[in-house]
CSV table of C-alpha atoms and ligand atoms in Angstrom, one decimal:
chain,number,residue,atom,x,y,z
A,1,MET,CA,0.0,0.0,0.0
A,2,PRO,CA,1.9,2.9,-1.3
A,3,ILE,CA,0.6,6.1,0.3
A,4,THR,CA,2.4,7.8,3.2
A,5,ILE,CA,0.6,10.9,4.6
A,6,LEU,CA,2.8,13.4,6.4
A,7,ILE,CA,0.9,15.8,8.8
A,8,GLY,CA,1.9,18.7,11.0
A,9,ALA,CA,1.0,17.6,14.5
A,10,GLN,CA,1.0,21.0,16.1
A,11,TRP,CA,0.4,24.6,14.8
A,12,GLY,CA,2.3,24.4,11.6
A,13,ASP,CA,6.1,25.0,10.9
A,14,GLU,CA,7.0,21.6,12.5
A,15,GLY,CA,9.6,20.9,9.8
A,16,LYS,CA,7.3,19.3,7.3
A,17,GLY,CA,9.4,20.5,4.3
A,18,ARG,CA,12.5,18.8,5.6
A,19,ALA,CA,10.6,15.7,6.5
A,20,VAL,CA,9.1,15.4,3.0
A,21,ASP,CA,12.5,16.0,1.5
A,22,TRP,CA,13.7,13.0,3.5
A,23,LEU,CA,10.7,10.8,2.5
A,24,ALA,CA,10.9,11.9,-1.1
A,25,SER,CA,14.2,10.0,-1.6
A,26,SER,CA,12.2,6.8,-1.6
A,27,ALA,CA,9.0,8.1,-3.4
A,28,ASP,CA,7.8,8.6,-6.9
A,29,ILE,CA,5.3,11.3,-6.3
A,30,VAL,CA,4.9,14.1,-3.6
A,31,ALA,CA,1.5,15.6,-3.5
A,32,ARG,CA,0.3,18.7,-1.5
A,33,TYR,CA,-3.4,18.4,-0.6
A,34,ALA,CA,-4.4,21.5,1.3
A,35,GLY,CA,-3.8,25.2,1.9
A,36,GLY,CA,-2.0,27.6,-0.4
A,37,ASP,CA,0.8,30.1,-0.2
A,38,ASN,CA,0.1,30.6,3.5
A,39,ALA,CA,2.5,27.7,3.9
A,40,GLY,CA,6.2,28.1,4.0
A,41,HIS,CA,8.2,24.9,3.9
A,42,THR,CA,12.0,25.2,4.2
A,43,VAL,CA,14.4,22.7,2.9
A,44,ALA,CA,18.2,23.2,3.3
A,45,LEU,CA,20.5,21.5,0.9
A,46,GLY,CA,24.1,22.5,1.4
A,47,SER,CA,24.6,26.1,0.6
A,48,GLU,CA,21.0,26.5,-0.9
A,49,VAL,CA,18.0,27.1,1.3
A,50,TYR,CA,14.7,26.6,-0.6
A,51,LYS,CA,11.5,28.2,0.8
A,52,LEU,CA,8.5,26.6,-0.8
A,53,HIS,CA,5.0,28.0,-0.5
A,54,LEU,CA,3.0,26.3,-3.1
A,55,VAL,CA,5.3,23.9,-5.0
A,56,PRO,CA,5.6,20.6,-3.1
A,57,SER,CA,8.9,19.9,-1.4
A,58,GLY,CA,9.4,16.8,-3.7
A,59,ILE,CA,10.6,19.2,-6.4
A,60,LEU,CA,14.1,19.0,-5.0
A,61,HIS,CA,14.3,15.3,-6.1
A,62,GLU,CA,14.9,14.9,-9.8
A,63,ASN,CA,13.0,11.6,-10.2
A,64,VAL,CA,9.9,12.7,-8.2
A,65,VAL,CA,6.7,14.2,-9.7
A,66,SER,CA,5.2,16.9,-7.6
A,67,ILE,CA,1.5,17.3,-7.5
A,68,MET,CA,-0.7,20.2,-6.3
A,69,GLY,CA,-4.1,18.7,-5.3
A,70,ASN,CA,-7.7,19.9,-5.6
A,71,GLY,CA,-7.8,20.7,-1.9
A,72,MET,CA,-5.4,23.6,-2.4
A,73,VAL,CA,-6.2,27.2,-3.1
A,74,ILE,CA,-3.7,28.6,-5.6
A,75,ASN,CA,-2.7,32.2,-6.4
A,76,PRO,CA,-1.6,31.7,-10.0
A,77,VAL,CA,0.6,34.9,-10.1
A,78,ASN,CA,2.4,33.8,-7.0
A,79,LEU,CA,2.8,30.3,-8.3
A,80,VAL,CA,4.5,31.5,-11.5
A,81,ARG,CA,6.7,33.7,-9.4
A,82,GLU,CA,7.7,30.8,-7.2
A,83,ILE,CA,8.4,28.5,-10.1
A,84,GLN,CA,10.6,31.1,-11.7
A,85,SER,CA,12.5,31.8,-8.5
A,86,LEU,CA,13.1,28.0,-8.0
A,87,ARG,CA,14.4,27.8,-11.5
A,88,GLU,CA,16.8,30.6,-10.7
A,89,GLN,CA,18.0,28.5,-7.8
A,90,GLY,CA,18.8,25.8,-10.4
A,91,LEU,CA,15.8,23.5,-10.2
A,92,ASP,CA,14.4,22.0,-13.4
A,93,ILE,CA,10.7,22.5,-13.3
A,94,GLY,CA,8.3,21.7,-16.2
A,95,PRO,CA,4.9,20.0,-16.8
A,96,GLU,CA,6.5,16.6,-16.6
A,97,ARG,CA,7.7,17.3,-13.0
A,98,LEU,CA,4.9,19.4,-11.7
A,99,VAL,CA,1.2,18.7,-12.1
A,100,ILE,CA,-1.6,21.0,-11.0
A,101,SER,CA,-5.1,19.7,-10.3
A,102,SER,CA,-7.8,21.1,-12.6
A,103,ARG,CA,-10.1,21.2,-9.5
A,104,ALA,CA,-8.0,23.4,-7.2
A,105,HIS,CA,-9.5,26.8,-6.5
A,106,ILE,CA,-8.0,30.1,-7.6
A,107,ILE,CA,-7.2,32.9,-5.1
A,108,THR,CA,-8.1,36.2,-6.8
A,109,PRO,CA,-6.8,39.7,-5.9
A,110,ALA,CA,-10.3,40.2,-4.4
A,111,HIS,CA,-9.7,37.4,-1.9
A,112,VAL,CA,-6.4,38.9,-0.8
A,113,GLU,CA,-8.1,42.3,-0.2
A,114,LEU,CA,-11.0,40.7,1.6
A,115,ASP,CA,-8.6,38.8,3.9
A,116,ARG,CA,-7.0,42.1,4.8
A,117,ALA,CA,-10.4,43.8,5.2
A,118,ARG,CA,-11.7,41.1,7.5
A,119,GLU,CA,-8.6,41.1,9.7
A,120,LEU,CA,-8.8,44.9,10.0
A,121,ALA,CA,-12.4,44.7,11.0
A,122,LEU,CA,-11.7,42.2,13.7
A,123,GLY,CA,-9.2,44.5,15.3
A,124,ASP,CA,-7.8,42.9,18.5
A,125,GLU,CA,-9.8,39.8,17.8
A,126,LYS,CA,-8.0,39.2,14.5
A,127,ILE,CA,-7.0,35.7,13.6
A,128,GLY,CA,-3.5,36.8,12.5
A,129,THR,CA,-3.8,35.3,9.1
A,130,THR,CA,-1.0,35.3,6.6
A,131,LEU,CA,-3.1,37.8,4.4
A,132,ARG,CA,-2.8,35.5,1.4
A,133,GLY,CA,-6.6,35.4,0.7
A,134,ILE,CA,-6.9,31.8,2.0
A,135,GLY,CA,-10.1,32.2,4.0
A,136,PRO,CA,-12.0,34.2,1.4
A,137,ALA,CA,-11.0,31.7,-1.4
A,138,TYR,CA,-12.2,28.7,0.6
A,139,LEU,CA,-15.4,30.6,1.5
A,140,ASP,CA,-16.1,31.1,-2.2
A,141,LYS,CA,-15.4,27.4,-2.8
A,142,THR,CA,-17.9,26.2,-0.2
A,143,ASN,CA,-20.3,28.9,-1.3
A,144,ARG,CA,-20.1,27.4,-4.8
A,145,ALA,CA,-18.9,30.7,-6.2
A,146,GLY,CA,-15.2,30.0,-6.8
A,147,ILE,CA,-13.1,29.9,-9.9
A,148,ARG,CA,-11.1,26.8,-10.5
A,149,THR,CA,-7.7,26.1,-12.0
A,150,GLY,CA,-9.5,24.1,-14.7
A,151,ASP,CA,-11.1,27.4,-15.8
A,152,MET,CA,-7.7,28.5,-17.0
A,153,LEU,CA,-8.1,25.9,-19.7
A,154,LEU,CA,-11.2,27.6,-21.1
A,155,ASP,CA,-11.2,30.2,-23.8
A,156,ILE,CA,-9.1,33.0,-22.3
A,157,GLU,CA,-11.8,35.6,-22.8
A,158,VAL,CA,-14.2,33.5,-20.7
A,159,PHE,CA,-11.7,33.1,-17.9
A,160,ALA,CA,-11.0,36.9,-18.0
A,161,GLU,CA,-14.7,37.6,-17.8
A,162,ARG,CA,-15.1,35.3,-14.8
A,163,LEU,CA,-12.3,36.9,-13.0
A,164,SER,CA,-13.5,40.5,-13.6
A,165,VAL,CA,-17.0,39.6,-12.4
A,166,ALA,CA,-15.6,38.0,-9.2
A,167,VAL,CA,-13.4,41.0,-8.5
A,168,ALA,CA,-16.1,43.5,-9.3
A,169,ALA,CA,-18.5,41.6,-6.9
A,170,THR,CA,-16.2,42.2,-3.9
A,171,ASN,CA,-15.8,45.9,-4.5
A,172,ALA,CA,-19.0,46.7,-2.6
A,173,ASP,CA,-17.6,44.8,0.5
A,174,LEU,CA,-14.3,46.7,0.2
A,175,GLN,CA,-15.9,50.1,-0.1
A,176,GLN,CA,-18.2,49.4,2.9
A,177,GLN,CA,-15.0,49.0,5.0
A,178,GLY,CA,-13.5,52.2,3.6
A,179,LEU,CA,-10.9,50.3,1.5
A,180,ALA,CA,-10.0,51.2,-2.1
A,181,SER,CA,-11.8,49.3,-4.9
A,182,LEU,CA,-9.9,47.0,-7.3
A,183,ASP,CA,-9.9,47.6,-11.0
A,184,PRO,CA,-11.4,44.4,-12.3
A,185,THR,CA,-9.7,44.6,-15.7
A,186,ALA,CA,-6.3,45.3,-14.3
A,187,ALA,CA,-6.7,42.5,-11.8
A,188,ALA,CA,-7.6,40.1,-14.5
A,189,GLU,CA,-4.6,41.0,-16.7
A,190,SER,CA,-1.8,39.7,-14.6
A,191,TYR,CA,-3.8,36.5,-14.1
A,192,LEU,CA,-4.2,36.0,-17.9
A,193,GLU,CA,-0.4,35.9,-18.2
A,194,ALA,CA,-0.1,33.4,-15.4
A,195,ALA,CA,-2.9,31.3,-16.9
A,196,ASP,CA,-1.0,31.1,-20.1
A,197,TYR,CA,2.1,30.0,-18.3
A,198,LEU,CA,0.4,27.4,-16.2
A,199,ARG,CA,-2.0,25.8,-18.7
A,200,PRO,CA,0.4,22.9,-19.6
A,201,TYR,CA,0.7,21.9,-16.0
A,202,ILE,CA,-3.1,21.4,-15.4
A,203,LYS,CA,-4.4,17.9,-15.3
A,204,ASP,CA,-7.0,15.6,-13.6
A,205,VAL,CA,-4.9,14.7,-10.5
A,206,SER,CA,-7.2,12.2,-9.1
A,207,ILE,CA,-7.1,10.0,-12.2
A,208,TYR,CA,-3.3,10.6,-12.5
A,209,LEU,CA,-2.8,9.4,-9.0
A,210,HIS,CA,-5.1,6.4,-9.3
A,211,GLU,CA,-3.2,5.2,-12.4
A,212,ALA,CA,0.1,5.8,-10.6
A,213,LEU,CA,-1.0,3.9,-7.5
A,214,LYS,CA,-2.3,1.0,-9.5
A,215,SER,CA,1.0,0.6,-11.1
A,216,GLY,CA,2.8,0.5,-7.7
A,217,LYS,CA,4.1,4.1,-7.6
A,218,ARG,CA,4.9,5.4,-4.0
A,219,VAL,CA,3.2,8.6,-3.0
A,220,VAL,CA,4.0,11.0,-0.2
A,221,CYS,CA,1.2,13.4,0.7
A,222,GLU,CA,2.7,16.6,2.0
A,223,GLY,CA,0.6,18.3,4.7
A,224,ALA,CA,0.6,22.0,5.1
A,225,GLN,CA,-0.3,23.9,8.3
A,226,GLY,CA,-1.0,21.6,11.2
A,227,THR,CA,-3.6,19.6,13.2
A,228,MET,CA,-4.4,22.5,15.5
A,229,LEU,CA,-5.0,24.8,12.5
A,230,ASP,CA,-7.6,22.4,11.0
A,231,ILE,CA,-10.9,24.0,10.3
A,232,ASP,CA,-12.8,21.1,12.1
A,233,HIS,CA,-10.3,19.8,14.6
A,234,GLY,CA,-8.2,22.9,15.4
A,235,SER,CA,-8.7,25.7,18.0
A,236,TYR,CA,-11.6,27.3,16.0
A,237,PRO,CA,-11.8,30.1,14.9
A,238,PHE,CA,-8.0,30.6,15.2
A,239,VAL,CA,-7.4,28.1,12.4
A,240,THR,CA,-6.9,28.1,8.7
A,241,SER,CA,-9.8,27.4,6.3
A,242,SER,CA,-8.8,23.9,5.1
A,243,SER,CA,-8.3,20.4,6.4
A,244,PRO,CA,-4.6,19.7,7.0
A,245,THR,CA,-5.4,16.5,8.9
A,246,ALA,CA,-5.2,13.0,7.5
A,247,GLY,CA,-8.8,12.9,6.1
A,248,GLY,CA,-7.9,16.1,4.1
A,249,ALA,CA,-5.2,14.2,2.2
A,250,LEU,CA,-7.9,11.9,0.7
A,251,THR,CA,-10.4,14.5,-0.2
A,252,GLY,CA,-7.7,17.0,-1.2
A,253,LEU,CA,-6.2,14.6,-3.8
A,254,GLY,CA,-9.2,12.4,-4.7
A,255,VAL,CA,-7.6,9.1,-3.5
A,256,GLY,CA,-9.1,6.2,-1.6
A,257,PRO,CA,-8.2,5.3,2.0
A,258,LEU,CA,-7.2,1.7,1.2
A,259,PHE,CA,-3.9,2.9,-0.4
A,260,VAL,CA,-2.7,4.5,2.8
A,261,GLU,CA,0.1,2.6,4.6
A,262,ARG,CA,1.7,5.2,7.0
A,263,VAL,CA,0.5,8.4,8.7
A,264,ILE,CA,3.5,10.3,10.0
A,265,GLY,CA,3.0,13.2,12.4
A,266,VAL,CA,5.8,15.7,12.4
A,267,ALA,CA,6.2,17.5,15.7
A,268,LYS,CA,8.8,20.0,16.8
A,269,ALA,CA,10.6,19.0,20.1
A,270,PHE,CA,9.0,22.2,21.6
A,271,SER,CA,5.9,24.2,20.7
A,272,THR,CA,5.6,27.2,18.4
A,273,ARG,CA,2.6,29.1,17.1
A,274,VAL,CA,2.3,32.1,14.8
A,275,GLY,CA,-0.9,34.1,14.8
A,276,GLY,CA,-3.6,34.5,17.4
A,277,GLY,CA,-5.4,31.9,19.6
A,278,PRO,CA,-4.7,30.0,22.8
A,279,MET,CA,-1.4,28.3,23.4
A,280,PRO,CA,-1.3,26.8,26.9
A,281,THR,CA,2.5,26.2,27.1
A,282,GLU,CA,3.5,29.6,25.7
A,283,LEU,CA,6.5,31.2,27.5
A,284,ASN,CA,7.8,34.7,27.6
A,285,GLY,CA,11.3,35.6,28.7
A,286,GLU,CA,14.6,33.9,28.5
A,287,ILE,CA,13.5,30.3,27.7
A,288,ALA,CA,11.2,31.5,24.9
A,289,ASP,CA,14.0,33.6,23.5
A,290,ARG,CA,16.4,30.7,23.5
A,291,LEU,CA,13.9,28.5,21.7
A,292,ARG,CA,13.1,31.2,19.2
A,293,GLY,CA,16.6,32.2,18.4
A,294,THR,CA,17.6,35.7,17.3
A,295,GLY,CA,16.7,35.4,13.7
A,296,ALA,CA,20.3,35.2,12.6
A,297,ASN,CA,19.9,31.6,11.4
A,298,PHE,CA,17.3,30.6,8.7
A,299,TRP,CA,16.0,27.9,11.1
A,300,ASP,CA,15.2,30.4,13.9
A,301,GLU,CA,11.5,30.8,14.8
A,302,TYR,CA,10.4,33.6,12.4
A,303,GLY,CA,7.7,32.8,9.9
A,304,THR,CA,8.8,31.6,6.5
A,305,THR,CA,5.9,33.3,4.8
A,306,THR,CA,5.3,36.4,6.9
A,307,GLY,CA,8.6,36.9,8.9
A,308,ARG,CA,6.6,37.2,12.1
A,309,PRO,CA,8.3,36.0,15.3
A,310,ARG,CA,6.8,32.7,16.4
A,311,ARG,CA,5.4,32.2,19.9
A,312,CYS,CA,7.4,29.5,21.7
A,313,GLY,CA,7.0,27.2,24.7
A,314,TRP,CA,7.6,23.7,26.1
A,315,LEU,CA,6.3,20.7,24.2
A,316,ASP,CA,2.6,20.3,24.6
A,317,VAL,CA,2.0,16.5,24.8
A,318,VAL,CA,-1.8,17.1,25.3
A,319,MET,CA,-2.0,18.5,21.8
A,320,LEU,CA,0.3,15.8,20.4
A,321,ARG,CA,-1.9,13.1,21.9
A,322,TYR,CA,-4.9,14.7,20.3
A,323,ALA,CA,-3.1,14.9,16.9
A,324,ALA,CA,-2.3,11.2,17.2
A,325,SER,CA,-6.0,10.5,17.7
A,326,VAL,CA,-7.4,12.9,15.1
A,327,ASN,CA,-5.0,11.7,12.4
A,328,GLY,CA,-4.6,8.0,13.4
A,329,LEU,CA,-0.8,8.6,13.4
A,330,SER,CA,1.2,5.4,12.9
A,331,GLU,CA,4.4,7.2,14.0
A,332,LEU,CA,5.9,10.5,15.0
A,333,MET,CA,8.9,12.4,13.8
A,334,LEU,CA,10.5,14.8,16.2
A,335,THR,CA,12.3,17.8,14.7
A,336,LYS,CA,14.7,20.5,16.1
A,337,MET,CA,16.0,18.4,18.9
A,338,ASP,CA,19.3,20.2,18.6
A,339,ILE,CA,17.7,23.4,19.8
A,340,LEU,CA,17.0,21.7,23.2
A,341,SER,CA,20.8,21.2,23.8
A,342,GLY,CA,22.1,23.2,26.7
A,343,PHE,CA,19.1,23.4,28.9
A,344,ASP,CA,19.5,22.0,32.5
A,345,GLU,CA,15.9,21.1,32.7
A,346,LEU,CA,13.2,20.4,30.0
A,347,LYS,CA,9.5,20.3,30.6
A,348,LEU,CA,6.7,18.4,28.9
A,349,ALA,CA,3.0,19.4,29.4
A,350,VAL,CA,1.5,16.0,30.1
A,351,ALA,CA,-2.1,17.2,31.0
A,352,TYR,CA,-4.0,20.5,31.7
A,353,GLN,CA,-5.6,21.6,34.9
A,354,ILE,CA,-8.8,23.5,34.0
A,355,ASP,CA,-11.2,24.7,36.8
A,356,GLY,CA,-9.8,22.1,39.2
A,357,ARG,CA,-10.1,19.2,36.8
A,358,ARG,CA,-7.4,17.3,34.9
A,359,HIS,CA,-7.7,17.0,31.1
A,360,ASP,CA,-5.6,14.6,29.1
A,361,TYR,CA,-7.0,16.0,25.8
A,362,PRO,CA,-7.6,19.6,24.8
A,363,PRO,CA,-11.1,21.0,25.8
A,364,VAL,CA,-13.3,22.1,22.9
A,365,THR,CA,-13.8,25.8,23.7
A,366,ASN,CA,-11.1,28.4,23.5
A,367,GLU,CA,-12.4,29.9,26.8
A,368,GLN,CA,-11.5,26.7,28.6
A,369,LEU,CA,-8.2,26.4,26.7
A,370,GLU,CA,-7.3,30.0,27.7
A,371,ARG,CA,-7.7,28.9,31.4
A,372,ALA,CA,-5.7,25.7,30.9
A,373,VAL,CA,-2.8,25.4,33.3
A,374,PRO,CA,-0.2,22.9,32.0
A,375,ILE,CA,0.7,20.1,34.3
A,376,TYR,CA,4.4,19.7,33.6
A,377,GLU,CA,6.7,16.8,34.0
A,378,SER,CA,10.3,17.7,34.3
A,379,LEU,CA,13.1,15.9,32.5
A,380,PRO,CA,16.9,16.4,32.7
A,381,GLY,CA,18.5,18.3,29.8
A,382,TRP,CA,21.8,17.6,28.1
A,383,ARG,CA,24.8,19.8,27.3
A,384,ASP,CA,26.3,18.0,24.3
A,385,ASP,CA,26.0,19.3,20.7
A,386,ILE,CA,23.9,16.6,19.0
A,387,THR,CA,24.0,18.0,15.4
A,388,GLY,CA,26.4,15.3,14.4
A,389,CYS,CA,24.4,12.4,15.8
A,390,ARG,CA,23.1,9.9,13.2
A,391,ALA,CA,22.0,6.9,15.3
A,392,LEU,CA,19.9,6.6,18.5
A,393,ASP,CA,22.8,5.3,20.5
A,394,GLU,CA,24.9,8.4,19.6
A,395,LEU,CA,22.4,10.7,21.3
A,396,PRO,CA,23.1,11.5,25.0
A,397,GLY,CA,21.1,9.5,27.5
A,398,ALA,CA,18.9,12.4,28.5
A,399,ALA,CA,18.0,13.1,24.8
A,400,ARG,CA,17.1,9.4,24.3
A,401,ASN,CA,15.0,9.6,27.5
A,402,TYR,CA,13.2,12.7,26.2
A,403,VAL,CA,12.3,10.9,22.9
A,404,LYS,CA,11.2,7.8,24.8
A,405,ARG,CA,9.0,9.7,27.2
A,406,VAL,CA,7.2,11.7,24.5
A,407,ALA,CA,6.5,8.5,22.6
A,408,GLU,CA,5.1,6.8,25.8
A,409,LEU,CA,2.9,9.8,26.7
A,410,CYS,CA,1.4,9.9,23.2
A,411,ASP,CA,1.3,6.1,22.7
A,412,VAL,CA,2.8,6.5,19.3
A,413,PRO,CA,6.3,5.3,18.3
A,414,ILE,CA,8.9,8.0,17.3
A,415,ARG,CA,10.8,6.6,14.3
A,416,SER,CA,12.9,9.7,13.4
A,417,VAL,CA,14.5,12.6,15.1
A,418,SER,CA,16.1,15.5,13.3
A,419,VAL,CA,19.1,17.2,14.8
A,420,GLY,CA,19.7,20.0,12.3
A,421,PRO,CA,18.1,21.4,9.2
A,422,GLU,CA,20.2,19.6,6.6
A,423,ARG,CA,19.0,16.5,4.8
A,424,GLU,CA,21.5,14.2,6.5
A,425,GLN,CA,21.0,15.6,10.0
A,426,LEU,CA,18.6,12.9,10.9
A,427,VAL,CA,18.5,10.0,13.4
A,428,THR,CA,16.2,7.1,12.2
A,429,ILE,CA,15.0,4.6,14.7
A,430,PHE,CA,13.7,1.2,13.7
B,1,LIG,P1,7.2,23.6,7.8
B,1,LIG,O1,6.3,24.7,7.5
B,1,LIG,O2,6.6,22.5,8.7
B,1,LIG,O3,7.9,23.0,6.6
B,1,LIG,O4,8.4,24.2,8.7
B,1,LIG,P2,9.2,25.6,8.4
B,1,LIG,O5,10.1,25.4,7.2
B,1,LIG,O6,8.2,26.7,8.3
B,1,LIG,O7,10.0,25.8,9.7
B,1,LIG,C1,10.9,24.8,10.2
B,1,LIG,C2,12.3,25.4,10.3
B,1,LIG,O8,13.1,24.6,11.1
B,1,LIG,C3,12.9,25.5,8.9
B,1,LIG,O9,13.7,26.7,8.9
B,1,LIG,C4,13.8,24.3,8.9
B,1,LIG,O10,15.0,24.5,8.1
B,1,LIG,C5,14.2,24.2,10.3
B,1,LIG,N1,14.5,22.8,10.8
B,1,LIG,C6,13.8,21.6,10.5
B,1,LIG,N2,14.3,20.6,11.2
B,1,LIG,C7,15.3,21.1,11.9
B,1,LIG,C8,16.2,20.6,12.9
B,1,LIG,O11,16.2,19.4,13.2
B,1,LIG,N3,17.1,21.5,13.5
B,1,LIG,C9,17.1,22.8,13.2
B,1,LIG,N4,18.0,23.6,13.8
B,1,LIG,N5,16.3,23.3,12.3
B,1,LIG,C10,15.4,22.5,11.7
B,2,LIG,P1,3.1,25.7,7.2
B,2,LIG,O1,2.6,24.8,6.1
B,2,LIG,C1,2.1,28.2,10.7
B,2,LIG,C2,-1.8,30.2,10.6
B,2,LIG,C3,-1.8,31.7,10.5
B,2,LIG,C4,-3.0,32.1,11.2
B,2,LIG,C5,-4.0,31.0,10.8
B,2,LIG,C6,-4.9,31.4,9.6
B,2,LIG,O2,4.3,26.5,6.9
B,2,LIG,O3,3.2,25.0,8.5
B,2,LIG,P2,-4.5,31.7,7.0
B,2,LIG,O4,-3.6,32.7,6.3
B,2,LIG,O5,-4.3,30.3,6.7
B,2,LIG,O6,-6.0,32.1,6.9
B,2,LIG,O7,-4.1,32.0,8.6
B,2,LIG,O8,-3.2,29.9,10.4
B,2,LIG,N1,-1.0,29.5,9.5
B,2,LIG,C7,0.1,29.0,9.7
B,2,LIG,N2,0.9,28.9,10.8
B,2,LIG,N3,2.5,27.6,9.5
B,2,LIG,C8,1.7,27.6,8.4
B,2,LIG,O9,1.9,26.8,7.4
B,2,LIG,C9,0.5,28.3,8.5
B,2,LIG,N4,-0.5,28.6,7.6
B,2,LIG,C10,-1.4,29.3,8.2
B,2,LIG,O10,-0.6,32.3,11.1
B,2,LIG,O11,-2.8,31.9,12.6
B,3,LIG,MG1,6.2,26.8,7.7
């Protein structure tokens, strides 16, 4: 059964890009199934650092076909820009290596403006979105008013007309909030160029994958965002508007569940979150600053898409346990273990105390989650630099103990631990 689904087990930015890059070395296809250019997946390869927003991380492997699924929302202008910039970094990208679903939805300039308008209107209550138009695009999709990538295959005049109508329709909303209107014709123009460029890449992805799976090809489904940002299972409304969890991979690509063999959850060895919403283990002060880094390194905790500093705290096992359950994780991968080197003591949030009661899973309302006091278990830290470790027995005892304890507390085996951002900085455990 040749599908491996890779999911972010926290609030996004767990290191999915580097995890997919690792899995892609034994895959034929890497397929993104949700989200859009709100994602920022970093893959470091020697002196090059690739920051992928829409293009799947499999693109770094010559023999892998990268697929963008129907569950995605795609800004065609930004996609063309990304393809061109990856080409400038030396990657060979053409329609034989990148396939775009004809059923994905298009993010229009109106969606981007509406995202901004909505966040402005929410004021202090804002979600802290990436302002890429993600929410408004999914809203049009479910409202059955969206424009799809397959529409770029239509007569170009028809596509232009659809875009102009969609942009003009949002001008009333923008004006109501005191924002400038968009010129529907100008907005359509840049999209026509992008449509021309992308047309050869657009195919029926579900059929493509079905044929590939039947002939024994191995597929890695690349999650974007994370479990706690899922529209159904995350800390609603502080979520994205798609389904990053395991079920989303099936609907977001049009493949059946019987092909799935592994569901890997990627979790950072500590917690980070960018944007608003509750985060029970959030810290402020020296520990958070150490976890975040100063921004001098590309792997420090500053958003790949927006540059915003990420909120940091100890590992929240309550959330991980929940992610294991929601996604049916078969295994976990722990990333950024190297960042924990040098602490005397490390803490794991093993449960929450809310209004005098112990919770082993997150409560459903944000009001309760805001009141959650983590119950911490303390573990000894380690001093050694672990960035050169490649096998479990090379890790210091305290690091091995940390990995073992997290696996026990989530009841999911940890089969890989990354100790640096580079491809080979990985400890695999069998
Ligand atoms: P994604 O959105 O889940 O793909 O994660 P991001 O790319 O947004 O953020 C993860 C960051 O951590 C990236 O800069 C990675 O290069 C970096 N990273 C991943 N694994 C490791 C690791 O084991 N150690 C260190 N130091 N950095 C890592
Ligand atoms: P990757 O794939 C971290 C967050 C935003 C905001 C909320 C809604 O790199 O892990 P949106 O623009 O989607 O409407 O924003 O979701 N968010 C992410 N946080 N990593 C991401 O992607 C994210 N994509 C969206 O910060 O809180
Ligand atoms: Mg990211």
